[in-house]
Amino acid sequence: MPNGSRRAGAATAGAVVLLGALAACGAGGTTQTPPSPASAPASRSAAPGDTTASAGDRTPTASGRTERPASRCRTSELSASVGRVDPGAGQRNFPVVLTNVSSRGCTLYGYPGAAFVDAAGEQLGRDPRRAPGDSATVTLAPGDSAWAGLRYASPGVSGADTAVPAALLVTPPDEREPLKVPWKAGAVPVSGNASSVFLTVLEPGTGP
């Protein structure tokens, strides 16, 4: 081979060796590659005048104040009483009245609970049954009242077994603690035929 051809071949071989060494150095060295777009932080800085926030930066804002609705009346905020009897057609009817004695407004909805008890606190007869009716929320300002009708067949007409209660326990809707009202209206049916006692839904006022 001519000398010129040998020198050209040697130069080419040297260049290949040099490139291979550089490639090996890059693979095993400490040269860092730029972070990929996926590794970039999710949040961004707002540009001047940019009012758009990311989903994680949004804070709810109040659109305006509204008056807080009245919550239900608690037993401790009420007093109970039994109105005058309204006799008629073999029935005895009484308004059971709940009055708001607190300093705030509150609400009643549905039926109160009721039970006749003796002097020892033992219940007489079964729980009253609910007369059909449409319930509606009754809002009581301080001093306002709502009433439910308590009725039963007159024992002298129905022939039911009777007892004379010492008190009527009245429990406001959705409450557990009752209010105790002395009972002064005589005998009530506690067993036998036609001994059921009925309650109506609460409505505004103190009686019919």
Steps between C-alpha positions, in 0.01 A plus 500: 500500500643845420614710797226761442229237519650360824499846664137563400393161640681563828336842537158351440557224755622753756188710454277196554687412821473858626124513433451170681690629804292817511176295481616279787588802710156651445325177604691457825562863597307752705352705217128575581223514248234779512181411690218374289176707485326239719734576792424871500292637797123492445437848639593814314570856592240744387616746242439869572132568452411128492197440734452132415587265789577133477239256637703449817526874563129589472329611820120519527371849557178602670246646262310670782364444849168329559301486819558178694184288500340417833580154631252268666367579845666313784309375803682748723373787284132409530220484752196274466140535605161339437213725399134481589305192396281532192234226532286394209329198346632253756857633470730686735742737329788693656760733348850406611698824476875552466629854557843638417640638828852559364652819361541367145277381222469125445288253303268205562401241240260209514351333806593534866527193718256453789439252781275489804684402819402428858651656812791252487578596141370173352326531164125444487368350179670489163676778314259728312446429132569762234195638327548550124620848410751696296804608700642848450783687667374739769742784579469635854635841590564548873162482674319331208312170532400196298236243588402142421159347564471218755172312474335179611151355526322599819536196735137532609395437141768254383500277809882484499695422817626820656758645737560847638847624401715721718664666201537511123854477367547705182812450289580756226568357152847346461579545868547236772425692819128556575322787671272403790153655513268429798182329378178641648242373250399176669495142375645398164460172308792262552375163368202322347292597203529853363788580734728655237624854553588710192735792434493742208792681334627824651375828361540864602300644789356373826197310376215485252 
